[in-house]
PDB file of C-alpha atoms in Angstrom:
ATOM      1  CA  UNK A 955      24.996  34.736  -9.032  1.00 45.00           C
ATOM      2  CA  UNK A 956      24.345  31.068  -9.469  1.00 50.00           C
ATOM      3  CA  UNK A 957      20.790  29.937  -8.921  1.00 50.00           C
ATOM      4  CA  UNK A 958      21.866  27.578  -6.146  1.00 52.00           C
ATOM      5  CA  UNK A 959      23.533  30.527  -4.331  1.00 56.00           C
ATOM      6  CA  UNK A 960      20.352  32.596  -4.273  1.00 58.00           C
ATOM      7  CA  UNK A 961      18.200  32.649  -1.173  1.00 59.00           C
ATOM      8  CA  UNK A 962      15.113  30.510  -1.660  1.00 60.00           C
ATOM      9  CA  UNK A 963      11.835  32.390  -1.944  1.00 63.00           C
ATOM     10  CA  UNK A 964       9.578  32.500   1.131  1.00 64.00           C
ATOM     11  CA  UNK A 965       8.036  29.133   1.817  1.00 70.00           C
ATOM     12  CA  UNK A 966      10.171  27.195  -0.667  1.00 72.00           C
ATOM     13  CA  UNK A 967      12.115  25.355   2.021  1.00 79.00           C
ATOM     14  CA  UNK A 968       8.891  24.560   3.866  1.00 81.00           C
ATOM     15  CA  UNK A 969       7.316  23.111   0.738  1.00 82.00           C
ATOM     16  CA  UNK A 970      10.455  21.065   0.038  1.00 82.00           C
ATOM     17  CA  UNK A 971      10.210  19.663   3.562  1.00 85.00           C
ATOM     18  CA  UNK A 972       6.528  18.873   3.130  1.00 87.00           C
ATOM     19  CA  UNK A 973       7.283  17.073  -0.119  1.00 87.00           C
ATOM     20  CA  UNK A 974       9.958  14.993   1.602  1.00 88.00           C
ATOM     21  CA  UNK A 975       7.570  14.090   4.448  1.00 92.00           C
ATOM     22  CA  UNK A 976       4.877  13.134   1.950  1.00 91.00           C
ATOM     23  CA  UNK A 977       7.281  10.878   0.067  1.00 89.00           C
ATOM     24  CA  UNK A 978       8.295   9.246   3.341  1.00 90.00           C
ATOM     25  CA  UNK A 979       4.654   8.628   4.303  1.00 93.00           C
ATOM     26  CA  UNK A 980       3.922   7.190   0.860  1.00 91.00           C
ATOM     27  CA  UNK A 981       6.868   4.832   1.163  1.00 91.00           C
ATOM     28  CA  UNK A 982       5.734   3.684   4.610  1.00 92.00           C
ATOM     29  CA  UNK A 983       2.204   2.999   3.386  1.00 93.00           C
ATOM     30  CA  UNK A 984       3.389   1.008   0.376  1.00 92.00           C
ATOM     31  CA  UNK A 985       5.879  -0.990   2.438  1.00 93.00           C
ATOM     32  CA  UNK A 986       3.135  -1.870   4.927  1.00 94.00           C
ATOM     33  CA  UNK A 987       0.846  -2.949   2.095  1.00 95.00           C
ATOM     34  CA  UNK A 988       3.407  -5.092   0.265  1.00 94.00           C
ATOM     35  CA  UNK A 989       4.677  -6.665   3.501  1.00 95.00           C
ATOM     36  CA  UNK A 990       1.168  -7.562   4.676  1.00 95.00           C
ATOM     37  CA  UNK A 991       0.252  -9.242   1.396  1.00 96.00           C
ATOM     38  CA  UNK A 992       3.584 -11.092   1.168  1.00 96.00           C
ATOM     39  CA  UNK A 993       3.390 -12.479   4.716  1.00 96.00           C
ATOM     40  CA  UNK A 994      -0.274 -13.466   4.399  1.00 96.00           C
ATOM     41  CA  UNK A 995       0.187 -15.207   1.058  1.00 97.00           C
ATOM     42  CA  UNK A 996       3.298 -17.091   2.201  1.00 96.00           C
ATOM     43  CA  UNK A 997       1.735 -18.296   5.452  1.00 96.00           C
ATOM     44  CA  UNK A 998      -1.364 -19.501   3.633  1.00 96.00           C
ATOM     45  CA  UNK A 999       0.536 -21.313   0.901  1.00 96.00           C
ATOM     46  CA  UNK A1000       2.534 -23.130   3.567  1.00 95.00           C
ATOM     47  CA  UNK A1001      -0.668 -23.907   5.478  1.00 94.00           C
ATOM     48  CA  UNK A1002      -2.171 -25.341   2.289  1.00 93.00           C
ATOM     49  CA  UNK A1003       0.819 -27.647   1.972  1.00 92.00           C
ATOM     50  CA  UNK A1004       0.758 -28.787   5.599  1.00 91.00           C
ATOM     51  CA  UNK A1005      -0.042 -32.484   5.922  1.00 88.00           C
ATOM     52  CA  UNK A1006      -1.227 -32.590   9.551  1.00 89.00           C
ATOM     53  CA  UNK A1007      -3.361 -30.336  11.709  1.00 89.00           C
ATOM     54  CA  UNK A1008      -0.398 -29.839  14.042  1.00 90.00           C
ATOM     55  CA  UNK A1009       1.471 -28.274  11.147  1.00 91.00           C
ATOM     56  CA  UNK A1010      -1.546 -26.264   9.983  1.00 93.00           C
ATOM     57  CA  UNK A1011      -2.434 -24.672  13.336  1.00 94.00           C
ATOM     58  CA  UNK A1012       0.639 -22.421  13.840  1.00 94.00           C
ATOM     59  CA  UNK A1013       0.400 -21.214  10.243  1.00 95.00           C
ATOM     60  CA  UNK A1014      -3.315 -20.489  10.701  1.00 94.00           C
ATOM     61  CA  UNK A1015      -2.513 -18.501  13.852  1.00 95.00           C
ATOM     62  CA  UNK A1016       0.222 -16.645  11.966  1.00 95.00           C
ATOM     63  CA  UNK A1017      -2.198 -15.788   9.143  1.00 95.00           C
ATOM     64  CA  UNK A1018      -4.769 -14.499  11.606  1.00 96.00           C
ATOM     65  CA  UNK A1019      -2.184 -12.453  13.481  1.00 96.00           C
ATOM     66  CA  UNK A1020      -0.795 -10.884  10.307  1.00 96.00           C
ATOM     67  CA  UNK A1021      -4.283 -10.067   9.041  1.00 96.00           C
ATOM     68  CA  UNK A1022      -5.382  -8.582  12.367  1.00 95.00           C
ATOM     69  CA  UNK A1023      -2.258  -6.413  12.492  1.00 96.00           C
ATOM     70  CA  UNK A1024      -2.429  -5.476   8.807  1.00 95.00           C
ATOM     71  CA  UNK A1025      -5.847  -3.800   8.887  1.00 94.00           C
ATOM     72  CA  UNK A1026      -5.058  -1.041  11.436  1.00 95.00           C
ATOM     73  CA  UNK A1027      -1.513  -0.662  10.104  1.00 96.00           C
ATOM     74  CA  UNK A1028      -2.686  -0.102   6.535  1.00 94.00           C
ATOM     75  CA  UNK A1029      -5.413   2.275   7.682  1.00 93.00           C
ATOM     76  CA  UNK A1030      -2.994   4.319   9.805  1.00 96.00           C
ATOM     77  CA  UNK A1031      -0.139   4.543   7.296  1.00 95.00           C
ATOM     78  CA  UNK A1032      -2.454   5.460   4.439  1.00 93.00           C
ATOM     79  CA  UNK A1033      -4.240   8.051   6.562  1.00 93.00           C
ATOM     80  CA  UNK A1034      -0.888   9.689   7.366  1.00 95.00           C
ATOM     81  CA  UNK A1035       0.044   9.619   3.680  1.00 93.00           C
ATOM     82  CA  UNK A1036      -3.235  11.253   2.692  1.00 90.00           C
ATOM     83  CA  UNK A1037      -3.049  13.872   5.452  1.00 93.00           C
ATOM     84  CA  UNK A1038       0.477  14.917   4.475  1.00 92.00           C
ATOM     85  CA  UNK A1039      -0.429  15.004   0.781  1.00 89.00           C
ATOM     86  CA  UNK A1040      -3.422  17.259   1.495  1.00 88.00           C
ATOM     87  CA  UNK A1041      -1.260  19.565   3.616  1.00 91.00           C
ATOM     88  CA  UNK A1042       1.306  19.773   0.821  1.00 88.00           C
ATOM     89  CA  UNK A1043      -1.320  20.614  -1.807  1.00 83.00           C
ATOM     90  CA  UNK A1044      -2.842  23.288   0.424  1.00 86.00           C
ATOM     91  CA  UNK A1045       0.568  24.915   1.008  1.00 84.00           C
ATOM     92  CA  UNK A1046       1.418  24.773  -2.699  1.00 80.00           C
ATOM     93  CA  UNK A1047      -1.820  26.563  -3.510  1.00 79.00           C
ATOM     94  CA  UNK A1048      -1.024  29.242  -0.934  1.00 79.00           C
ATOM     95  CA  UNK A1049       2.448  29.861  -2.384  1.00 76.00           C
ATOM     96  CA  UNK A1050       1.996  29.176  -6.091  1.00 71.00           C
ATOM     97  CA  UNK A1051      -1.776  29.641  -6.502  1.00 67.00           C
ATOM     98  CA  UNK A1052      -1.875  26.106  -7.965  1.00 63.00           C
ATOM     99  CA  UNK A1053      -0.889  22.664  -6.722  1.00 61.00           C
ATOM    100  CA  UNK A1054       0.705  19.828  -8.609  1.00 63.00           C
ATOM    101  CA  UNK A1055      -1.719  18.327 -11.086  1.00 57.00           C
ATOM    102  CA  UNK A1056      -2.237  15.144  -9.076  1.00 63.00           C
ATOM    103  CA  UNK A1057      -2.659  13.045 -12.213  1.00 68.00           C
ATOM    104  CA  UNK A1058      -0.563  10.288 -10.627  1.00 73.00           C
ATOM    105  CA  UNK A1059      -3.364   9.815  -8.075  1.00 75.00           C
ATOM    106  CA  UNK A1060      -5.586   8.520 -10.875  1.00 78.00           C
ATOM    107  CA  UNK A1061      -3.417   5.378 -10.917  1.00 82.00           C
ATOM    108  CA  UNK A1062      -1.993   5.142  -7.397  1.00 85.00           C
ATOM    109  CA  UNK A1063      -5.357   5.204  -5.635  1.00 86.00           C
ATOM    110  CA  UNK A1064      -6.866   2.276  -7.605  1.00 89.00           C
ATOM    111  CA  UNK A1065      -3.585   0.389  -7.161  1.00 90.00           C
ATOM    112  CA  UNK A1066      -3.701   0.858  -3.387  1.00 91.00           C
ATOM    113  CA  UNK A1067      -7.386  -0.102  -3.383  1.00 91.00           C
ATOM    114  CA  UNK A1068      -6.446  -3.264  -5.285  1.00 93.00           C
ATOM    115  CA  UNK A1069      -3.890  -4.025  -2.577  1.00 94.00           C
ATOM    116  CA  UNK A1070      -6.621  -3.655   0.041  1.00 94.00           C
ATOM    117  CA  UNK A1071      -8.836  -6.034  -1.941  1.00 94.00           C
ATOM    118  CA  UNK A1072      -6.099  -8.686  -2.120  1.00 95.00           C
ATOM    119  CA  UNK A1073      -5.418  -8.331   1.624  1.00 95.00           C
ATOM    120  CA  UNK A1074      -9.100  -8.738   2.462  1.00 94.00           C
ATOM    121  CA  UNK A1075      -9.518 -11.717   0.149  1.00 94.00           C
ATOM    122  CA  UNK A1076      -6.584 -13.434   1.818  1.00 95.00           C
ATOM    123  CA  UNK A1077      -7.980 -12.594   5.242  1.00 93.00           C
ATOM    124  CA  UNK A1078     -11.392 -14.042   4.438  1.00 93.00           C
ATOM    125  CA  UNK A1079      -9.818 -17.463   3.819  1.00 93.00           C
ATOM    126  CA  UNK A1080      -8.243 -17.638   7.287  1.00 94.00           C
ATOM    127  CA  UNK A1081     -11.227 -19.484   8.921  1.00 94.00           C
ATOM    128  CA  UNK A1082     -10.723 -22.428   6.586  1.00 93.00           C
ATOM    129  CA  UNK A1083      -7.280 -23.127   8.023  1.00 94.00           C
ATOM    130  CA  UNK A1084      -8.631 -23.259  11.573  1.00 94.00           C
ATOM    131  CA  UNK A1085     -11.310 -25.649  10.364  1.00 93.00           C
ATOM    132  CA  UNK A1086      -8.621 -27.850   8.851  1.00 91.00           C
ATOM    133  CA  UNK A1087      -6.851 -27.710  12.220  1.00 90.00           C
ATOM    134  CA  UNK A1088     -10.074 -29.108  13.787  1.00 87.00           C
ATOM    135  CA  UNK A1089     -10.929 -25.888  15.655  1.00 91.00           C
ATOM    136  CA  UNK A1090     -14.448 -25.785  14.245  1.00 90.00           C
ATOM    137  CA  UNK A1091     -16.068 -23.519  16.840  1.00 92.00           C
ATOM    138  CA  UNK A1092     -13.373 -20.899  16.482  1.00 93.00           C
ATOM    139  CA  UNK A1093     -13.507 -21.237  12.696  1.00 92.00           C
ATOM    140  CA  UNK A1094     -17.273 -20.633  12.749  1.00 92.00           C
ATOM    141  CA  UNK A1095     -16.806 -17.472  14.806  1.00 92.00           C
ATOM    142  CA  UNK A1096     -14.138 -16.240  12.387  1.00 92.00           C
ATOM    143  CA  UNK A1097     -16.408 -17.034   9.454  1.00 92.00           C
ATOM    144  CA  UNK A1098     -19.150 -14.879  10.939  1.00 94.00           C
ATOM    145  CA  UNK A1099     -16.661 -12.038  11.410  1.00 90.00           C
ATOM    146  CA  UNK A1100     -15.375 -12.429   7.848  1.00 89.00           C
ATOM    147  CA  UNK A1101     -18.911 -12.241   6.479  1.00 89.00           C
ATOM    148  CA  UNK A1102     -19.611  -9.059   8.431  1.00 89.00           C
ATOM    149  CA  UNK A1103     -16.308  -7.575   7.241  1.00 88.00           C
ATOM    150  CA  UNK A1104     -17.131  -8.488   3.651  1.00 88.00           C
ATOM    151  CA  UNK A1105     -20.375  -6.488   3.792  1.00 88.00           C
ATOM    152  CA  UNK A1106     -18.522  -3.474   5.188  1.00 89.00           C
ATOM    153  CA  UNK A1107     -15.793  -3.886   2.573  1.00 87.00           C
ATOM    154  CA  UNK A1108     -18.241  -3.945  -0.330  1.00 87.00           C
ATOM    155  CA  UNK A1109     -19.835  -0.726   0.924  1.00 88.00           C
ATOM    156  CA  UNK A1110     -16.423   0.870   1.335  1.00 86.00           C
ATOM    157  CA  UNK A1111     -15.445  -0.252  -2.163  1.00 84.00           C
ATOM    158  CA  UNK A1112     -18.510   1.315  -3.750  1.00 87.00           C
ATOM    159  CA  UNK A1113     -17.910   4.549  -1.831  1.00 86.00           C
ATOM    160  CA  UNK A1114     -14.275   4.561  -2.959  1.00 84.00           C
ATOM    161  CA  UNK A1115     -15.231   4.158  -6.616  1.00 86.00           C
ATOM    162  CA  UNK A1116     -17.657   7.078  -6.438  1.00 87.00           C
ATOM    163  CA  UNK A1117     -15.125   9.278  -4.602  1.00 80.00           C
ATOM    164  CA  UNK A1118     -12.332   8.327  -7.001  1.00 80.00           C
ATOM    165  CA  UNK A1119     -14.508   9.096 -10.040  1.00 83.00           C
ATOM    166  CA  UNK A1120     -15.417  12.542  -8.687  1.00 82.00           C
ATOM    167  CA  UNK A1121     -11.786  13.284  -7.808  1.00 77.00           C
ATOM    168  CA  UNK A1122     -10.665  12.111 -11.256  1.00 78.00           C
ATOM    169  CA  UNK A1123     -13.068  14.553 -12.899  1.00 79.00           C
ATOM    170  CA  UNK A1124     -11.687  17.372 -10.744  1.00 75.00           C
ATOM    171  CA  UNK A1125      -8.066  16.456 -11.492  1.00 71.00           C
ATOM    172  CA  UNK A1126      -8.686  16.356 -15.231  1.00 73.00           C
ATOM    173  CA  UNK A1127     -10.561  19.660 -15.140  1.00 72.00           C
ATOM    174  CA  UNK A1128      -7.712  21.353 -13.248  1.00 66.00           C
ATOM    175  CA  UNK A1129      -5.172  19.873 -15.642  1.00 64.00           C
ATOM    176  CA  UNK A1130      -6.982  21.494 -18.571  1.00 66.00           C
ATOM    177  CA  UNK A1131      -7.009  24.888 -16.851  1.00 64.00           C
ATOM    178  CA  UNK A1132      -3.442  24.929 -15.561  1.00 57.00           C
ATOM    179  CA  UNK A1133      -0.062  23.407 -16.133  1.00 53.00           C
ATOM    180  CA  UNK A1134       0.296  22.488 -12.459  1.00 49.00           C
ATOM    181  CA  UNK A1135       2.762  23.637  -9.859  1.00 49.00           C
ATOM    182  CA  UNK A1136       5.846  25.401 -11.229  1.00 51.00           C
ATOM    183  CA  UNK A1137       7.903  23.684  -8.524  1.00 51.00           C
ATOM    184  CA  UNK A1138      11.081  25.307  -7.279  1.00 53.00           C
ATOM    185  CA  UNK A1139      14.825  24.721  -7.771  1.00 49.00           C
ATOM    186  CA  UNK A1140      15.415  24.225  -4.041  1.00 48.00           C
ATOM    187  CA  UNK A1141      13.325  21.053  -3.954  1.00 52.00           C
ATOM    188  CA  UNK A1142      15.513  18.129  -5.111  1.00 49.00           C
ATOM    189  CA  UNK A1143      12.493  16.630  -6.864  1.00 49.00           C
ATOM    190  CA  UNK A1144      12.504  13.379  -8.780  1.00 45.00           C
ATOM    191  CA  UNK A1145      15.723  14.091 -10.637  1.00 48.00           C
ATOM    192  CA  UNK A1146      17.912  14.169  -7.528  1.00 49.00           C
ATOM    193  CA  UNK A1147      16.504  11.030  -5.910  1.00 51.00           C
ATOM    194  CA  UNK A1148      17.963   7.611  -6.733  1.00 53.00           C
ATOM    195  CA  UNK A1149      16.452   6.223  -9.917  1.00 59.00           C
ATOM    196  CA  UNK A1150      17.011   2.756  -8.469  1.00 63.00           C
ATOM    197  CA  UNK A1151      13.875   3.314  -6.371  1.00 71.00           C
ATOM    198  CA  UNK A1152      11.586   2.517  -9.309  1.00 78.00           C
ATOM    199  CA  UNK A1153      13.468  -0.709 -10.040  1.00 82.00           C
ATOM    200  CA  UNK A1154      13.288  -1.748  -6.385  1.00 85.00           C
ATOM    201  CA  UNK A1155       9.538  -1.114  -6.235  1.00 86.00           C
ATOM    202  CA  UNK A1156       9.124  -3.117  -9.438  1.00 88.00           C
ATOM    203  CA  UNK A1157      11.047  -6.012  -7.898  1.00 90.00           C
ATOM    204  CA  UNK A1158       8.878  -5.819  -4.780  1.00 91.00           C
ATOM    205  CA  UNK A1159       5.703  -5.862  -6.867  1.00 92.00           C
ATOM    206  CA  UNK A1160       6.902  -8.854  -8.911  1.00 94.00           C
ATOM    207  CA  UNK A1161       7.804 -10.825  -5.770  1.00 95.00           C
ATOM    208  CA  UNK A1162       4.456 -10.055  -4.124  1.00 95.00           C
ATOM    209  CA  UNK A1163       2.599 -10.959  -7.317  1.00 96.00           C
ATOM    210  CA  UNK A1164       4.476 -14.260  -7.415  1.00 96.00           C
ATOM    211  CA  UNK A1165       3.409 -15.074  -3.850  1.00 96.00           C
ATOM    212  CA  UNK A1166      -0.199 -14.152  -4.563  1.00 96.00           C
ATOM    213  CA  UNK A1167      -0.094 -16.252  -7.719  1.00 96.00           C
ATOM    214  CA  UNK A1168       1.146 -19.211  -5.693  1.00 96.00           C
ATOM    215  CA  UNK A1169      -1.655 -18.683  -3.181  1.00 95.00           C
ATOM    216  CA  UNK A1170      -4.167 -18.642  -6.043  1.00 93.00           C
ATOM    217  CA  UNK A1171      -2.611 -21.861  -7.405  1.00 93.00           C
ATOM    218  CA  UNK A1172      -1.674 -20.176 -10.661  1.00 94.00           C
ATOM    219  CA  UNK A1173       1.721 -21.802 -10.266  1.00 93.00           C
ATOM    220  CA  UNK A1174       3.319 -24.228  -7.807  1.00 93.00           C
ATOM    221  CA  UNK A1175       6.755 -22.993  -6.708  1.00 93.00           C
ATOM    222  CA  UNK A1176       8.864 -25.024  -4.339  1.00 94.00           C
ATOM    223  CA  UNK A1177       9.006 -24.037  -0.684  1.00 94.00           C
ATOM    224  CA  UNK A1178      12.520 -22.666  -1.119  1.00 95.00           C
ATOM    225  CA  UNK A1179      11.320 -20.428  -3.964  1.00 96.00           C
ATOM    226  CA  UNK A1180       8.509 -19.173  -1.714  1.00 95.00           C
ATOM    227  CA  UNK A1181      11.009 -18.156   0.922  1.00 95.00           C
ATOM    228  CA  UNK A1182      13.177 -16.434  -1.684  1.00 96.00           C
ATOM    229  CA  UNK A1183      10.199 -14.444  -2.977  1.00 95.00           C
ATOM    230  CA  UNK A1184       9.228 -13.491   0.569  1.00 95.00           C
ATOM    231  CA  UNK A1185      12.773 -12.349   1.332  1.00 94.00           C
ATOM    232  CA  UNK A1186      12.894 -10.323  -1.885  1.00 93.00           C
ATOM    233  CA  UNK A1187       9.556  -8.656  -1.103  1.00 92.00           C
ATOM    234  CA  UNK A1188      10.608  -7.748   2.440  1.00 90.00           C
ATOM    235  CA  UNK A1189      14.172  -6.643   1.673  1.00 90.00           C
ATOM    236  CA  UNK A1190      13.381  -4.610  -1.435  1.00 84.00           C
ATOM    237  CA  UNK A1191      10.413  -3.025   0.310  1.00 74.00           C
ATOM    238  CA  UNK A1192      12.622  -1.885   3.165  1.00 74.00           C
ATOM    239  CA  UNK A1193      15.422  -0.460   1.016  1.00 73.00           C
ATOM    240  CA  UNK A1194      13.228   1.366  -1.525  1.00 60.00           C
ATOM    241  CA  UNK A1195      14.025   5.072  -1.848  1.00 54.00           C
ATOM    242  CA  UNK A1196      16.872   4.859   0.669  1.00 50.00           C
TER     243      UNK A1196
END
């Protein structure tokens, strides 16, 4: 009997479903992160290039709105991703006695933390645009809020580094003791999913990096190029892993 004609072992279909849900949550979290950074960077580059306060004000409001929406969205999507990943690892341990090694987390977690850092840095510059739009009182209030958020962010960053270091030690120790989850033939796994997904994520990352570079004045693209990069970041982010 062919392997694909055999009945899956108990729990195999459940684990395959949990893996699919975890991949979906990961994709949603990364799309939210890349979209937030791309929109913030584009709005701020355009605000930098505005010549009058009437042109600056709507872009400042857009930057503030994107930043205010980004923080809870990133927190929620990444919480769902983490919760589903923990549920998957717990179920794998119950069925296979071991979970997947998790070595990819050693890179993905710092990368996501770096995305948070870029988002916060962009958000902390929002008050300056309101000041340039001559809304000084509102800009002062935003500055106070940004300073308070920066203190919280530094504390969260230090806590993350300690937690990541401890988790990295645990992952490496488990990798030395075991080869990781044996997997199962009923889970399509990486081989059955479109390999174009990696190329699309790479394109998204390059477009977002280009927008951030423009915001940091590392290069000076034309406005049309900015819009092209923004469109690439949004479109490729949406179609990844489809």
